[in-house]
Amino acid sequence: MSCHSLLRALSASCRAVTTGCRLPATACSLALALFATPAHAQVSGDGFLFRPPRVSLTLRGGWDAASAKGDVFAFATDQLTLGRNDFRGPFGGLDVAVSVLPRLDITLSTSVSATSAPSEFRDWVDLNDLPIEQTTSLRRVPVSLGFRAYLMARGHSIGQFAWVPARFSPYVGAGGGFMWYRFRQEGDFIDFQTTNVFPDVFESSDWTPTAHAAVGLDYWLTPVFGLNAEGKYNWAKAKLGTDFSGFGRIDLSGYMTTVGLSVRF
C-alpha cells in the first residue's frame, strides 16, 4: 500500500474511532504524524503534504535588448554599417529561488547573451574599391543576488497536513551583482590619419557591478511544474580596455523579456 493510501486509511479509521468511542482527536493526529514522512514536502493530489515548497528552479530563455548607448556604440553605428538592433538577440538563463517568507524569495540568477554582426565602413573602400569589412560582437554574463516579493498568497493550507498552491503568482523583484562582458571587433580598419587600411583585433573584457529590477508571473500547470514570464531591466556600465582608449565607459544596460519552465520542491 502506498504512503498516500495508508494516510487516507488511517484518517478514515480515526474518524470511525472518534465517532464511536469519543477518543480525543489529538490521538488520531499523533497516529497520523507517526506514519507520515516529515522531512519533505511530498506532493499529494492537488497540493503538498505538511508544508509549502521551499526551492524552485527556473530555466529561461528570451530576447535581450541591449541599449547599445555610449561612445563606442556611437562609433560603431556611425562609421560602420551597424545599427543598435545588431546588439540585440536571444539569451538563456537559470534562476534558483529559496522561500524565506510566505511571499518572499531570495534568488540567485545568471544568464548569457551573445551577439555577432558583420559590417563594413559606410563611407570608405580600399584601393581595389572593395568594402572594408569587420565583425563586431558583444557578450554579457550577469550574476546577481536578489529577491522576489509576491503580490498575493501563493497558496493556502488545509488543516495541518496539506498546502494547496495558487494557479497564478505575480511578483516584483530587484537585486544586484556583477556582470562580465566582452566587446570585440575583428577585421580590417582605417587609420584616419594616414587613410591606410590594416587588419587588427580590438577587444575589451572585464567584470563590473550591475543592478536590476523585474516584474513577473508564475503560472503553475501542476503543483510541481509551471511556466514563468518575466521582464527585467539591467543597469551596468564598464570602463573599456586600452584597445579602446579615448572612448568613454561602455553602457551594458538593457531590457530582457523571458519565458521559462519552473520546477519546485
GROMACS .gro file of C-alpha atoms in nm:
model
  265
    1MET     CA    1   0.000   0.000   0.000
    2SER     CA    2   0.138   0.345  -0.088
    3CYS     CA    3   0.208   0.613   0.173
    4HIS     CA    4  -0.081   0.824   0.046
    5SER     CA    5  -0.326   0.530   0.060
    6LEU     CA    6  -0.210   0.447   0.409
    7LEU     CA    7  -0.267   0.804   0.526
    8ARG     CA    8  -0.619   0.803   0.381
    9ALA     CA    9  -0.697   0.472   0.552
   10LEU     CA   10  -0.563   0.595   0.885
   11SER     CA   11  -0.765   0.914   0.855
   12ALA     CA   12  -1.085   0.713   0.789
   13SER     CA   13  -1.009   0.485   1.084
   14CYS     CA   14  -0.957   0.784   1.309
   15ARG     CA   15  -1.294   0.928   1.214
   16ALA     CA   16  -1.462   0.594   1.291
   17VAL     CA   17  -1.288   0.560   1.625
   18THR     CA   18  -1.359   0.913   1.740
   19THR     CA   19  -1.726   0.876   1.641
   20GLY     CA   20  -1.781   0.552   1.830
   21CYS     CA   21  -1.554   0.593   2.130
   22ARG     CA   22  -1.522   0.969   2.175
   23LEU     CA   23  -1.138   0.948   2.181
   24PRO     CA   24  -0.961   1.283   2.163
   25ALA     CA   25  -0.890   1.393   1.806
   26THR     CA   26  -0.528   1.466   1.901
   27ALA     CA   27  -0.467   1.093   1.945
   28CYS     CA   28  -0.554   1.030   1.583
   29SER     CA   29  -0.344   1.326   1.474
   30LEU     CA   30  -0.049   1.179   1.661
   31ALA     CA   31  -0.100   0.842   1.493
   32LEU     CA   32  -0.102   1.006   1.150
   33ALA     CA   33   0.212   1.202   1.231
   34LEU     CA   34   0.396   0.885   1.332
   35PHE     CA   35   0.323   0.722   0.995
   36ALA     CA   36   0.393   1.034   0.790
   37THR     CA   37   0.731   1.131   0.646
   38PRO     CA   38   0.814   1.469   0.800
   39ALA     CA   39   1.134   1.552   0.611
   40HIS     CA   40   0.996   1.662   0.273
   41ALA     CA   41   0.701   1.848   0.118
   42GLN     CA   42   0.555   1.546  -0.060
   43VAL     CA   43   0.314   1.603  -0.346
   44SER     CA   44  -0.036   1.470  -0.276
   45GLY     CA   45  -0.319   1.520  -0.523
   46ASP     CA   46  -0.356   1.893  -0.586
   47GLY     CA   47  -0.103   2.011  -0.327
   48PHE     CA   48   0.186   1.934  -0.090
   49LEU     CA   49   0.188   1.742   0.237
   50PHE     CA   50   0.277   1.927   0.558
   51ARG     CA   51   0.435   2.248   0.419
   52PRO     CA   52   0.478   2.469   0.111
   53PRO     CA   53   0.772   2.401  -0.123
   54ARG     CA   54   1.094   2.577  -0.028
   55VAL     CA   55   1.302   2.586  -0.350
   56SER     CA   56   1.225   2.649  -0.716
   57LEU     CA   57   1.442   2.631  -1.028
   58THR     CA   58   1.361   2.819  -1.348
   59LEU     CA   59   1.531   2.759  -1.680
   60ARG     CA   60   1.453   3.056  -1.901
   61GLY     CA   61   1.516   3.198  -2.245
   62GLY     CA   62   1.411   3.507  -2.431
   63TRP     CA   63   1.520   3.828  -2.601
   64ASP     CA   64   1.793   4.057  -2.472
   65ALA     CA   65   1.758   4.417  -2.596
   66ALA     CA   66   2.090   4.585  -2.516
   67SER     CA   67   2.062   4.964  -2.502
   68ALA     CA   68   2.384   4.997  -2.711
   69LYS     CA   69   2.448   5.354  -2.593
   70GLY     CA   70   2.777   5.535  -2.540
   71ASP     CA   71   3.083   5.641  -2.740
   72VAL     CA   72   3.191   5.301  -2.867
   73PHE     CA   73   2.843   5.209  -2.989
   74ALA     CA   74   2.802   5.552  -3.147
   75PHE     CA   75   3.126   5.498  -3.340
   76ALA     CA   76   3.017   5.151  -3.448
   77THR     CA   77   2.677   5.266  -3.574
   78ASP     CA   78   2.801   5.591  -3.732
   79GLN     CA   79   3.115   5.466  -3.908
   80LEU     CA   80   3.013   5.104  -3.972
   81THR     CA   81   2.702   4.951  -4.128
   82LEU     CA   82   2.567   4.853  -3.786
   83GLY     CA   83   2.251   4.951  -3.600
   84ARG     CA   84   2.157   4.925  -3.236
   85ASN     CA   85   1.942   4.620  -3.320
   86ASP     CA   86   2.260   4.432  -3.414
   87PHE     CA   87   2.345   4.419  -3.043
   88ARG     CA   88   2.014   4.258  -2.951
   89GLY     CA   89   1.940   3.887  -2.962
   90PRO     CA   90   1.840   3.567  -2.779
   91PHE     CA   91   1.975   3.460  -2.442
   92GLY     CA   92   1.940   3.181  -2.187
   93GLY     CA   93   1.950   3.183  -1.808
   94LEU     CA   94   1.890   2.999  -1.481
   95ASP     CA   95   1.727   3.117  -1.156
   96VAL     CA   96   1.738   2.947  -0.816
   97ALA     CA   97   1.481   3.081  -0.566
   98VAL     CA   98   1.460   2.996  -0.195
   99SER     CA   99   1.147   3.086   0.001
  100VAL     CA  100   1.226   3.276   0.323
  101LEU     CA  101   0.876   3.414   0.394
  102PRO     CA  102   0.531   3.318   0.262
  103ARG     CA  103   0.553   3.594  -0.002
  104LEU     CA  104   0.930   3.649  -0.029
  105ASP     CA  105   1.203   3.456  -0.213
  106ILE     CA  106   1.578   3.510  -0.226
  107THR     CA  107   1.705   3.448  -0.580
  108LEU     CA  108   2.037   3.367  -0.743
  109SER     CA  109   2.030   3.436  -1.118
  110THR     CA  110   2.264   3.415  -1.414
  111SER     CA  111   2.224   3.440  -1.791
  112VAL     CA  112   2.431   3.452  -2.109
  113SER     CA  113   2.364   3.672  -2.412
  114ALA     CA  114   2.586   3.696  -2.720
  115THR     CA  115   2.554   3.882  -3.050
  116SER     CA  116   2.781   3.898  -3.353
  117ALA     CA  117   2.727   4.103  -3.670
  118PRO     CA  118   2.932   4.159  -3.988
  119SER     CA  119   2.981   4.514  -4.109
  120GLU     CA  120   3.182   4.743  -4.335
  121PHE     CA  121   3.277   5.110  -4.330
  122ARG     CA  122   2.993   5.323  -4.459
  123ASP     CA  123   3.198   5.587  -4.641
  124TRP     CA  124   3.528   5.417  -4.719
  125VAL     CA  125   3.656   5.144  -4.953
  126ASP     CA  126   4.006   5.006  -5.006
  127LEU     CA  127   4.239   5.072  -5.301
  128ASN     CA  128   4.067   4.798  -5.500
  129ASP     CA  129   3.732   4.967  -5.447
  130LEU     CA  130   3.625   4.680  -5.219
  131PRO     CA  131   3.443   4.717  -4.885
  132ILE     CA  132   3.649   4.731  -4.567
  133GLU     CA  133   3.489   4.456  -4.360
  134GLN     CA  134   3.493   4.353  -3.995
  135THR     CA  135   3.286   4.165  -3.735
  136THR     CA  136   3.166   4.316  -3.407
  137SER     CA  137   3.050   4.100  -3.114
  138LEU     CA  138   2.915   4.163  -2.765
  139ARG     CA  139   2.877   3.911  -2.484
  140ARG     CA  140   2.727   3.975  -2.139
  141VAL     CA  141   2.703   3.739  -1.840
  142PRO     CA  142   2.533   3.889  -1.530
  143VAL     CA  143   2.540   3.702  -1.198
  144SER     CA  144   2.312   3.856  -0.936
  145LEU     CA  145   2.153   3.801  -0.595
  146GLY     CA  146   1.810   3.948  -0.537
  147PHE     CA  147   1.456   3.897  -0.412
  148ARG     CA  148   1.105   3.835  -0.541
  149ALA     CA  149   0.811   3.984  -0.350
  150TYR     CA  150   0.483   3.813  -0.440
  151LEU     CA  151   0.176   4.034  -0.461
  152MET     CA  152  -0.067   3.773  -0.327
  153ALA     CA  153  -0.064   3.447  -0.135
  154ARG     CA  154   0.097   3.161  -0.329
  155GLY     CA  155  -0.136   2.901  -0.178
  156HIS     CA  156  -0.334   2.808   0.130
  157SER     CA  157  -0.319   2.540   0.398
  158ILE     CA  158  -0.590   2.279   0.453
  159GLY     CA  159  -0.575   2.174   0.815
  160GLN     CA  160  -0.233   2.069   0.939
  161PHE     CA  161  -0.137   1.826   0.666
  162ALA     CA  162  -0.174   1.989   0.324
  163TRP     CA  163  -0.081   2.307   0.136
  164VAL     CA  164  -0.259   2.377  -0.194
  165PRO     CA  165  -0.082   2.617  -0.435
  166ALA     CA  166  -0.248   2.902  -0.624
  167ARG     CA  167  -0.252   2.882  -1.003
  168PHE     CA  168  -0.121   3.239  -1.065
  169SER     CA  169   0.152   3.416  -0.864
  170PRO     CA  170   0.254   3.767  -0.980
  171TYR     CA  171   0.566   3.926  -0.829
  172VAL     CA  172   0.812   4.214  -0.842
  173GLY     CA  173   1.184   4.182  -0.785
  174ALA     CA  174   1.517   4.362  -0.759
  175GLY     CA  175   1.880   4.280  -0.693
  176GLY     CA  176   2.241   4.336  -0.780
  177GLY     CA  177   2.569   4.163  -0.850
  178PHE     CA  178   2.835   4.162  -1.120
  179MET     CA  179   2.839   4.137  -1.497
  180TRP     CA  180   3.118   4.001  -1.715
  181TYR     CA  181   3.131   4.146  -2.065
  182ARG     CA  182   3.340   4.121  -2.379
  183PHE     CA  183   3.327   4.369  -2.666
  184ARG     CA  184   3.531   4.260  -2.968
  185GLN     CA  185   3.595   4.388  -3.320
  186GLU     CA  186   3.796   4.185  -3.571
  187GLY     CA  187   3.872   4.256  -3.936
  188ASP     CA  188   4.006   4.548  -4.142
  189PHE     CA  189   4.015   4.906  -4.017
  190ILE     CA  190   4.122   5.253  -4.128
  191ASP     CA  191   4.392   5.471  -3.984
  192PHE     CA  192   4.212   5.804  -4.025
  193GLN     CA  193   4.539   5.998  -4.007
  194THR     CA  194   4.706   5.812  -4.297
  195THR     CA  195   4.395   5.651  -4.457
  196ASN     CA  196   4.584   5.321  -4.457
  197VAL     CA  197   4.380   5.001  -4.420
  198PHE     CA  198   4.514   4.742  -4.173
  199PRO     CA  199   4.391   4.414  -4.019
  200ASP     CA  200   4.354   4.402  -3.641
  201VAL     CA  201   4.158   4.277  -3.340
  202PHE     CA  202   4.027   4.517  -3.074
  203GLU     CA  203   3.889   4.367  -2.754
  204SER     CA  204   3.783   4.473  -2.408
  205SER     CA  205   3.653   4.247  -2.129
  206ASP     CA  206   3.607   4.284  -1.755
  207TRP     CA  207   3.371   4.244  -1.457
  208THR     CA  208   3.158   4.539  -1.349
  209PRO     CA  209   2.879   4.594  -1.090
  210THR     CA  210   2.519   4.557  -1.207
  211ALA     CA  211   2.169   4.609  -1.065
  212HIS     CA  212   1.827   4.501  -1.192
  213ALA     CA  213   1.453   4.541  -1.142
  214ALA     CA  214   1.195   4.286  -1.258
  215VAL     CA  215   0.826   4.208  -1.280
  216GLY     CA  216   0.695   3.859  -1.348
  217LEU     CA  217   0.428   3.593  -1.322
  218ASP     CA  218   0.434   3.224  -1.227
  219TYR     CA  219   0.164   3.002  -1.377
  220TRP     CA  220   0.158   2.652  -1.225
  221LEU     CA  221   0.042   2.373  -1.455
  222THR     CA  222   0.073   2.121  -1.169
  223PRO     CA  223   0.182   2.161  -0.805
  224VAL     CA  224   0.542   2.092  -0.917
  225PHE     CA  225   0.577   2.222  -1.276
  226GLY     CA  226   0.492   2.566  -1.406
  227LEU     CA  227   0.563   2.840  -1.657
  228ASN     CA  228   0.724   3.176  -1.585
  229ALA     CA  229   0.713   3.506  -1.774
  230GLU     CA  230   0.935   3.795  -1.670
  231GLY     CA  231   1.054   4.136  -1.780
  232LYS     CA  232   1.385   4.258  -1.636
  233TYR     CA  233   1.600   4.567  -1.681
  234ASN     CA  234   1.974   4.550  -1.603
  235TRP     CA  235   2.186   4.857  -1.530
  236ALA     CA  236   2.562   4.830  -1.589
  237LYS     CA  237   2.849   5.040  -1.723
  238ALA     CA  238   3.216   4.950  -1.751
  239LYS     CA  239   3.549   5.106  -1.833
  240LEU     CA  240   3.686   4.997  -2.172
  241GLY     CA  241   4.030   4.844  -2.209
  242THR     CA  242   4.336   5.004  -2.367
  243ASP     CA  243   4.235   4.886  -2.717
  244PHE     CA  244   3.956   5.146  -2.699
  245SER     CA  245   4.147   5.430  -2.535
  246GLY     CA  246   3.977   5.763  -2.590
  247PHE     CA  247   3.627   5.619  -2.562
  248GLY     CA  248   3.406   5.671  -2.257
  249ARG     CA  249   3.253   5.392  -2.048
  250ILE     CA  250   3.061   5.123  -2.235
  251ASP     CA  251   2.689   5.105  -2.149
  252LEU     CA  252   2.593   4.740  -2.089
  253SER     CA  253   2.237   4.811  -1.974
  254GLY     CA  254   1.939   4.651  -2.141
  255TYR     CA  255   1.591   4.504  -2.114
  256MET     CA  256   1.520   4.130  -2.110
  257THR     CA  257   1.186   3.963  -2.185
  258THR     CA  258   1.178   3.595  -2.096
  259VAL     CA  259   0.970   3.281  -2.065
  260GLY     CA  260   1.077   2.983  -1.860
  261LEU     CA  261   0.997   2.639  -1.721
  262SER     CA  262   0.990   2.613  -1.342
  263VAL     CA  263   1.005   2.320  -1.100
  264ARG     CA  264   0.966   2.343  -0.724
  265PHE     CA  265   1.013   2.111  -0.428
   0.00000   0.00000   0.00000
